Amino acid sequence: MDQPTGQIQSELENFREQWRAEVSARTRNAASSQQQRQQQEQQQRSTSTQAGSSSTSNKPPRRNEFTHKKTTSKTIHLEDEDEYFQAQHFDEPDPSKSIGGQKLGRQDAASTKDKEHEPQTALDFYEKAVEKETSGKLGDSLQLYRKAFRMDDNVDQSYRNKHFPGRWSKPAQLNPSNAPVTVPNTAHHSLEGPALSIPDLISSFSGLRIEGAPPECEGVPAPPCPLSELPDEILVHILRDVAVADVGDFVRLARVCKRLAYLVATEDQIWRRVCLGSEFGFGAMHYHWQCGIQWEPLDVAEELADNADNIFTLDELARRRQEESRATTNVLLRSLYAGSWQTMFRRRPRIRFNGCYISTVNYIRAGQASMHQVTWNSPVHIVTYYRYLRLFRDGTVISLLTTDEPVHVVHHITKANLALHQSGASVHLPSAVMGSALKGRWRLSSAADNPDAGLADMEGDLYVETEGVGPRYMYRMELTFRSAGKAAARNNNKLAWKGFWSYNKLTDDWAEFALRHSKPFFFSRVKSYGIGE
């Protein structure tokens, strides 16, 4: 054995001896401290027994009063340096709009509120960990997951029972009396009869009326209910206005009573107005480019040259395209959606303008070990960044790539902020993140993009073109609509990647980006956007 190898072996042996000595010392200290604590508890119990009828206020405080009791979850000491705060929802107002003086005046109240919302139980830690993981903070979520499982080994089961009880509960026993199926006896059948399907349940509400609230006490007349006295024609007109203002509020009216639930589910003329309108429906969808990449108007001669003859103005071209879109909608209604406007609104691909699409990207990058000391493992780096897409009704889009969290970004993704920070000015404002935003345009796929595809496959893709890293480059994204869950209403909440390219305008070359770490976009509603621009 040469001299360097022997020196390394001797250093390793010294390190092992020091490590064993340290572990044995810690073990002896822990045993001695536990023995001292037991002796103190015995002395306290003997003192309390001798005191007898003395006042209970003279007893010494017992810091570990409940440590000897067996609980359902383990207790740990929380680190003082950890800070936990409630993540802000996008439906709340933008925090940057508050005045600096108001922030200083409410600082103490905010700190008190944060202390009240600190996690206490294992389930609280687990819920906070899920929030951190959803927002992309994997490091913080791992720490919270560890604390939750140290307190309760089955905290994940408690979380599922609280938030997803229907998915994890066992199905009801169909034969509670364990009687043979062949026995002609109704004792093992349900007393309430077979459960109705949702269409049959909705149909059973057709003959019901809107009932007013009962009187508060006996002998007092019931409070008035003007809505119950309206004829169905006026009530449907009111519901249609609600749907045009916010289709989400219109659907939530089904929770009020069974009569409104029946109207929301079966009144097809309201859903027809929603589908054909430009507020939330397909009247605002674009299947052709509406502007240039930098939001400049399109070239009239080029647009007219790409279309059929006998069209001489852009207004006539837009009217012709609108008629084609309406005809396509009618064909899809009869062939794919069984004549139901509600089913079409829920399942046909469409863009949502009352929020933005966010892609959270997390990946692990290997680090480099120190060259000056012996390490047992190699460090890793957790990289997190976000992509934002906000699409507008006029066919324009804002694309943003940043490491800032959504709660600090989504309220600033506006055209006004983009124009303000495009030249790099006003870097001191909270909306300075928009300095790296890119202009662009969007359109949906149509039969012209997929001439050989069937009716079910000719739609469903989104094309986005944005500015590049320089004036001579352009980015092109191809995304497709996917379902974000089992519910059919979530089909328009997810955009999956199909391709990402960079185009060089000078050399006419296309370069494709690798989608190794890219994640799909998920829609998040932002209340400050209203119904969208």
XYZ file of C-alpha atoms in Angstrom:
533
model
C 0.000 0.000 0.000
C 1.478 3.360 -0.986
C 1.772 6.277 1.406
C -1.204 8.456 0.173
C -3.613 5.519 0.395
C -2.445 4.664 3.904
C -2.830 8.282 4.988
C -6.428 8.349 3.693
C -7.210 5.114 5.522
C -5.774 6.512 8.759
C -7.887 9.677 8.404
C -10.991 7.566 7.829
C -10.227 5.487 10.919
C -9.811 8.655 13.013
C -13.097 10.001 11.664
C -14.902 6.741 12.534
C -13.483 6.773 16.069
C -14.583 10.386 16.604
C -18.033 9.614 15.225
C -18.474 6.580 17.516
C -17.311 8.577 20.518
C -19.784 11.352 19.710
C -22.684 8.906 19.280
C -21.908 7.139 22.552
C -21.642 10.478 24.369
C -25.038 11.552 23.037
C -26.553 8.255 24.115
C -25.187 8.617 27.671
C -26.377 12.216 27.903
C -29.867 11.252 26.725
C -30.080 8.393 29.241
C -28.867 10.586 32.119
C -31.279 13.419 31.218
C -34.184 10.959 31.064
C -33.258 9.530 34.471
C -33.066 13.028 35.984
C -36.445 13.911 34.523
C -38.029 10.777 36.015
C -36.550 11.607 39.416
C -37.951 15.135 39.239
C -41.400 13.802 38.372
C -41.280 11.375 41.335
C -40.283 14.226 43.664
C -43.127 16.385 42.345
C -45.664 13.585 42.863
C -44.433 12.983 46.402
C -44.600 16.707 47.153
C -48.165 16.930 45.848
C -49.165 13.898 47.950
C -47.709 15.413 51.135
C -49.399 18.728 50.512
C -52.840 17.078 50.848
C -55.388 19.826 51.325
C -53.000 22.677 50.531
C -53.889 25.163 47.840
C -53.397 24.009 44.259
C -51.930 27.372 43.335
C -48.735 26.535 45.266
C -47.932 23.525 43.074
C -44.904 23.923 40.789
C -45.644 24.063 37.051
C -45.221 20.827 35.161
C -43.836 21.462 31.700
C -44.167 17.872 30.472
C -47.557 17.250 31.995
C -48.984 15.303 29.074
C -45.856 13.552 27.831
C -46.687 10.328 29.668
C -50.148 10.062 28.091
C -50.608 8.100 24.912
C -52.010 10.250 22.118
C -53.008 9.543 18.553
C -50.165 11.639 17.190
C -46.607 12.280 18.211
C -45.510 15.734 19.376
C -42.389 17.522 18.247
C -40.720 20.846 18.978
C -41.055 23.328 16.154
C -38.062 25.255 14.946
C -38.276 28.958 15.767
C -36.655 29.989 12.511
C -39.404 28.431 10.377
C -42.005 30.865 9.092
C -45.359 29.801 7.719
C -47.784 32.093 5.975
C -51.144 31.649 4.268
C -50.826 31.535 0.483
C -52.962 34.189 -1.185
C -55.715 33.072 -3.531
C -56.000 34.659 -6.952
C -59.550 35.763 -6.204
C -58.197 38.169 -3.573
C -57.154 41.723 -4.540
C -53.606 42.464 -5.582
C -51.471 43.060 -2.454
C -49.227 45.508 -4.291
C -52.112 47.960 -4.693
C -52.145 48.795 -0.988
C -50.410 51.985 0.091
C -47.107 51.783 1.881
C -48.449 53.581 4.923
C -51.287 51.139 5.227
C -48.823 48.268 5.079
C -46.780 49.729 7.921
C -49.845 50.439 10.006
C -51.138 46.904 9.635
C -47.833 45.134 10.111
C -48.513 44.190 13.718
C -51.990 42.929 12.905
C -50.629 40.868 10.025
C -47.973 39.296 12.241
C -50.605 38.422 14.831
C -52.772 36.879 12.145
C -49.862 34.802 10.833
C -49.209 33.464 14.317
C -52.848 32.428 14.620
C -52.651 30.499 11.317
C -49.467 28.612 12.155
C -49.870 24.833 11.764
C -50.473 22.991 15.003
C -51.532 19.453 14.158
C -50.138 16.908 11.747
C -53.034 17.522 9.355
C -52.293 21.262 9.354
C -48.681 20.586 8.428
C -49.765 18.176 5.680
C -52.220 20.670 4.199
C -49.571 23.383 4.238
C -47.140 20.997 2.538
C -49.653 20.329 -0.234
C -50.035 24.090 -0.775
C -46.266 24.523 -0.975
C -45.945 21.652 -3.438
C -48.714 23.065 -5.618
C -46.994 26.464 -5.777
C -43.677 24.839 -6.725
C -41.789 25.135 -3.407
C -40.562 21.575 -3.172
C -37.953 22.297 -0.504
C -40.473 23.823 1.895
C -43.015 21.102 1.161
C -40.509 18.345 1.996
C -39.807 19.899 5.406
C -43.514 20.164 6.162
C -44.169 16.588 4.988
C -41.461 15.330 7.338
C -42.938 17.206 10.308
C -46.433 15.924 9.513
C -45.361 12.281 9.338
C -43.296 12.593 12.516
C -46.423 13.695 14.345
C -48.755 11.130 12.741
C -47.787 8.191 10.528
C -51.274 8.041 8.984
C -51.702 11.738 8.283
C -52.029 11.090 4.526
C -55.078 8.907 5.195
C -56.585 11.656 7.348
C -56.011 14.140 4.534
C -57.773 11.899 2.014
C -60.683 11.321 4.362
C -61.091 15.070 4.847
C -60.748 16.342 1.277
C -61.708 13.293 -0.832
C -64.179 11.289 1.250
C -66.124 9.980 -1.725
C -63.124 8.501 -3.516
C -61.768 6.572 -0.556
C -64.946 5.470 1.209
C -66.023 1.875 0.781
C -69.148 1.245 -1.304
C -72.342 0.706 0.591
C -73.312 -2.875 1.334
C -75.999 -3.895 -1.081
C -77.232 -6.773 1.065
C -77.113 -5.573 4.704
C -79.027 -8.532 6.084
C -76.728 -11.078 4.357
C -79.794 -12.822 2.988
C -79.456 -15.011 -0.099
C -80.163 -13.227 -3.343
C -82.585 -15.902 -4.439
C -84.831 -15.421 -1.414
C -87.933 -13.421 -2.471
C -87.827 -11.184 0.549
C -87.528 -7.386 0.647
C -85.644 -7.397 3.933
C -82.263 -7.274 2.193
C -83.273 -4.562 -0.274
C -82.921 -0.826 0.271
C -85.917 0.743 1.926
C -85.544 3.933 -0.137
C -85.574 2.187 -3.493
C -82.880 2.289 -6.208
C -80.906 5.494 -6.559
C -81.953 7.728 -9.431
C -79.545 8.771 -12.131
C -78.739 12.457 -12.450
C -80.984 13.024 -15.526
C -83.889 11.274 -13.796
C -83.247 13.248 -10.615
C -83.275 16.528 -12.545
C -86.475 15.510 -14.334
C -88.168 14.873 -11.004
C -87.753 18.591 -10.185
C -89.849 19.734 -13.166
C -93.108 20.065 -11.255
C -91.666 21.880 -8.239
C -91.943 25.570 -7.497
C -89.693 28.035 -5.741
C -90.634 27.974 -2.074
C -90.145 30.992 0.133
C -88.509 30.905 3.542
C -90.704 29.669 6.413
C -91.809 32.124 9.142
C -89.205 32.815 11.787
C -91.581 31.899 14.601
C -95.145 30.728 15.042
C -97.802 33.359 14.502
C -95.552 35.592 12.350
C -96.132 35.860 8.596
C -93.485 34.364 6.339
C -90.993 36.769 4.756
C -91.827 37.743 1.183
C -90.242 35.878 -1.732
C -90.787 37.869 -4.958
C -88.809 35.356 -7.007
C -91.403 32.634 -6.360
C -94.168 34.807 -7.821
C -92.475 35.439 -11.184
C -93.671 33.534 -14.253
C -91.200 31.192 -15.902
C -90.710 33.467 -18.932
C -89.430 36.370 -16.824
C -87.414 34.055 -14.579
C -85.655 32.530 -17.616
C -84.869 36.028 -18.915
C -83.284 36.950 -15.566
C -81.254 33.736 -15.539
C -80.033 34.456 -19.067
C -78.743 37.879 -17.989
C -76.941 36.241 -15.066
C -75.337 33.692 -17.407
C -74.144 36.420 -19.765
C -72.610 38.346 -16.856
C -70.910 35.292 -15.295
C -71.665 31.744 -16.331
C -70.123 30.464 -13.083
C -72.623 32.405 -10.989
C -75.419 31.096 -13.214
C -74.407 27.476 -12.591
C -74.071 28.077 -8.842
C -77.731 29.131 -8.737
C -78.532 25.413 -8.913
C -77.552 25.186 -5.248
C -80.378 27.517 -4.185
C -83.377 25.255 -4.741
C -84.560 22.375 -6.886
C -86.568 24.571 -9.255
C -83.539 26.676 -10.148
C -81.456 23.507 -10.465
C -83.965 22.215 -13.018
C -83.875 25.472 -15.016
C -80.073 25.642 -14.982
C -79.755 22.062 -16.224
C -82.538 21.993 -18.840
C -83.078 25.533 -20.176
C -81.310 25.089 -23.516
C -81.957 28.590 -24.828
C -79.771 30.037 -22.048
C -76.920 27.683 -22.927
C -77.353 28.524 -26.605
C -76.891 32.222 -25.803
C -73.786 31.392 -23.742
C -72.266 29.223 -26.494
C -72.834 31.679 -29.335
C -71.955 34.790 -27.334
C -68.552 36.452 -27.145
C -68.493 36.720 -23.341
C -67.635 33.079 -22.551
C -68.627 31.156 -25.653
C -67.329 30.405 -29.114
C -68.175 33.806 -30.544
C -64.852 35.007 -29.120
C -62.786 32.105 -30.491
C -60.414 32.838 -33.372
C -59.445 30.202 -35.923
C -57.346 32.649 -37.982
C -54.671 35.177 -37.018
C -56.186 38.510 -36.013
C -53.003 40.603 -35.778
C -49.237 40.473 -36.092
C -46.848 39.120 -33.492
C -46.151 42.626 -32.143
C -49.898 43.397 -32.206
C -49.670 45.366 -35.453
C -52.537 45.142 -37.965
C -52.379 42.447 -40.601
C -51.388 43.161 -44.166
C -54.615 43.607 -46.126
C -53.231 42.446 -49.462
C -51.664 39.334 -47.937
C -54.834 38.354 -46.090
C -57.040 38.796 -49.140
C -54.587 36.880 -51.339
C -54.725 33.830 -49.062
C -58.512 33.524 -49.332
C -61.100 32.897 -51.996
C -61.951 35.339 -54.755
C -64.763 37.898 -54.699
C -63.607 39.252 -51.297
C -62.184 42.761 -51.446
C -62.312 44.075 -47.838
C -61.311 42.793 -44.418
C -64.828 43.386 -43.091
C -66.261 41.112 -45.745
C -63.587 38.528 -44.980
C -64.396 38.665 -41.256
C -68.107 38.261 -41.988
C -67.413 35.258 -44.217
C -65.275 33.624 -41.512
C -67.976 34.266 -38.897
C -70.556 32.512 -41.062
C -68.224 29.547 -41.532
C -67.649 29.367 -37.775
C -71.405 29.414 -37.107
C -71.958 26.648 -39.650
C -69.212 24.542 -38.074
C -70.794 25.043 -34.648
C -74.173 23.816 -35.907
C -72.614 20.739 -37.504
C -70.680 19.842 -34.343
C -73.785 20.397 -32.219
C -75.753 17.724 -34.070
C -72.952 15.241 -34.721
C -70.798 15.279 -31.558
C -72.876 16.792 -28.765
C -76.330 15.244 -29.409
C -77.975 18.646 -29.894
C -77.159 19.823 -26.343
C -75.737 23.342 -26.073
C -74.741 22.678 -22.474
C -72.687 19.626 -23.462
C -71.000 21.614 -26.225
C -70.072 24.412 -23.838
C -68.534 21.956 -21.401
C -66.642 19.733 -23.836
C -65.749 21.704 -26.947
C -62.238 23.238 -26.773
C -62.298 26.949 -26.016
C -60.108 29.645 -24.494
C -60.926 31.190 -21.122
C -60.240 34.899 -20.656
C -61.069 35.411 -16.965
C -57.697 34.082 -15.803
C -54.328 32.892 -17.070
C -52.624 29.590 -17.843
C -49.667 28.724 -15.579
C -47.004 26.052 -16.039
C -44.951 25.196 -12.930
C -41.655 23.537 -13.799
C -39.603 21.677 -11.174
C -36.508 19.638 -11.822
C -33.427 18.518 -9.920
C -29.950 19.480 -11.083
C -26.900 17.732 -9.684
C -24.465 19.907 -7.759
C -20.739 19.590 -7.181
C -19.227 18.143 -4.048
C -16.652 20.088 -2.080
C -13.044 19.372 -3.003
C -11.705 20.247 0.458
C -13.589 17.763 2.637
C -14.854 14.192 2.576
C -18.626 14.043 1.892
C -20.954 11.038 1.968
C -23.309 12.335 -0.728
C -23.483 14.849 -3.560
C -25.590 18.023 -3.285
C -28.526 18.647 -5.602
C -30.368 21.818 -6.594
C -34.152 22.026 -6.959
C -34.884 24.441 -9.817
C -38.343 26.039 -10.035
C -39.657 28.491 -12.605
C -43.037 29.430 -14.069
C -44.484 30.089 -17.509
C -47.517 32.349 -17.845
C -49.893 32.751 -20.782
C -52.693 35.287 -20.739
C -54.862 35.299 -23.861
C -57.078 38.216 -24.870
C -60.280 38.378 -26.897
C -58.701 40.351 -29.752
C -56.327 37.496 -30.586
C -53.315 38.841 -28.669
C -51.377 37.084 -25.914
C -48.780 37.929 -23.258
C -46.121 35.300 -22.520
C -43.898 35.473 -19.448
C -41.115 33.253 -18.110
C -39.982 34.043 -14.560
C -39.056 32.554 -11.211
C -41.557 34.746 -9.338
C -44.518 32.971 -7.780
C -47.984 33.322 -9.333
C -49.388 35.276 -6.391
C -46.888 38.070 -7.164
C -47.315 37.979 -10.947
C -50.850 37.249 -12.153
C -52.303 40.625 -11.136
C -49.663 42.459 -13.191
C -50.115 40.606 -16.503
C -51.881 43.448 -18.312
C -51.233 45.323 -21.525
C -50.755 48.578 -19.617
C -47.970 47.118 -17.457
C -46.338 45.569 -20.513
C -46.233 48.945 -22.266
C -44.918 50.584 -19.081
C -41.992 48.201 -18.541
C -41.194 47.293 -22.138
C -38.351 49.814 -22.314
C -36.935 48.782 -18.929
C -38.286 51.803 -17.039
C -39.926 51.873 -13.586
C -37.926 48.932 -12.236
C -38.866 49.908 -8.671
C -42.566 49.084 -9.140
C -44.045 45.718 -8.108
C -45.008 45.115 -11.756
C -41.364 45.280 -12.889
C -41.529 41.548 -13.646
C -43.387 42.501 -16.841
C -40.124 43.857 -18.224
C -39.331 40.350 -19.512
C -42.827 39.667 -20.922
C -43.312 39.026 -24.643
C -46.052 40.090 -27.034
C -47.713 37.520 -29.230
C -50.828 36.242 -30.954
C -52.959 33.102 -30.740
C -55.471 31.089 -32.731
C -57.218 27.722 -32.519
C -56.935 24.887 -34.998
C -59.652 24.288 -37.569
C -60.459 22.020 -40.485
C -57.929 23.922 -42.617
C -55.101 22.726 -40.327
C -56.325 19.102 -40.287
C -58.063 18.483 -43.635
C -57.911 14.679 -43.293
C -59.118 14.542 -39.679
C -62.658 13.794 -38.607
C -65.020 16.171 -36.872
C -63.863 15.080 -33.412
C -60.160 15.653 -34.186
C -60.134 18.763 -36.367
C -60.277 21.035 -33.299
C -58.443 20.957 -29.995
C -55.037 22.581 -30.670
C -53.792 26.045 -29.766
C -51.102 27.903 -31.711
C -49.190 30.727 -30.019
C -46.538 32.886 -31.701
C -44.541 35.372 -29.612
C -41.528 37.619 -29.890
C -38.133 35.951 -29.679
C -34.941 36.743 -27.849
C -34.153 39.361 -30.486
C -35.840 41.190 -33.373
C -34.915 38.487 -35.866
C -36.312 35.563 -33.853
C -39.835 34.329 -33.204
C -41.150 31.615 -30.857
C -43.951 29.244 -31.790
C -45.807 27.031 -29.323
C -48.219 24.264 -30.201
C -50.461 23.170 -27.348
C -53.445 20.857 -27.111
C -56.436 20.845 -24.786
C -56.547 18.075 -22.221
C -58.711 17.166 -19.248
C -57.432 18.255 -15.830
C -59.672 15.759 -14.006
C -62.442 13.232 -14.365
C -65.153 15.863 -14.745
C -66.055 16.796 -18.297
C -66.235 20.470 -17.319
C -62.462 20.477 -16.771
C -61.550 19.773 -20.387
C -60.554 23.391 -21.030
C -58.403 23.792 -17.904
C -55.224 22.120 -19.159
C -52.908 22.798 -22.091
C -50.367 20.090 -22.881
C -47.268 20.677 -24.982
C -47.020 19.399 -28.551
C -43.993 21.385 -29.698
C -41.897 24.496 -29.114
C -39.786 26.091 -31.882
C -37.644 29.131 -32.567
C -37.730 30.697 -36.034
C -34.911 32.766 -37.517
C -36.456 35.330 -39.859
C -33.178 36.120 -41.632
C -32.087 32.582 -42.436
C -35.552 30.998 -42.537
C -34.466 28.248 -40.127
C -36.539 26.440 -37.500
C -34.954 25.130 -34.287
C -36.941 22.907 -31.947
C -36.609 23.203 -28.165
C -36.440 20.037 -26.085
C -39.468 19.546 -23.821
C -37.590 17.533 -21.226
C -38.579 19.595 -18.182
C -41.645 21.333 -19.623
C -44.927 20.841 -17.785
C -48.487 21.472 -19.001
C -50.323 24.716 -18.378
C -53.240 24.777 -15.935
C -55.870 27.496 -15.903
C -56.207 29.683 -12.814
C -58.989 32.210 -12.505
C -58.004 35.747 -11.499
C -60.879 37.807 -10.171
C -59.195 41.118 -10.968
C -59.471 40.267 -14.699
C -63.273 40.289 -14.570
C -64.636 38.478 -17.639
C -61.420 39.225 -19.525
C -60.298 41.852 -21.993
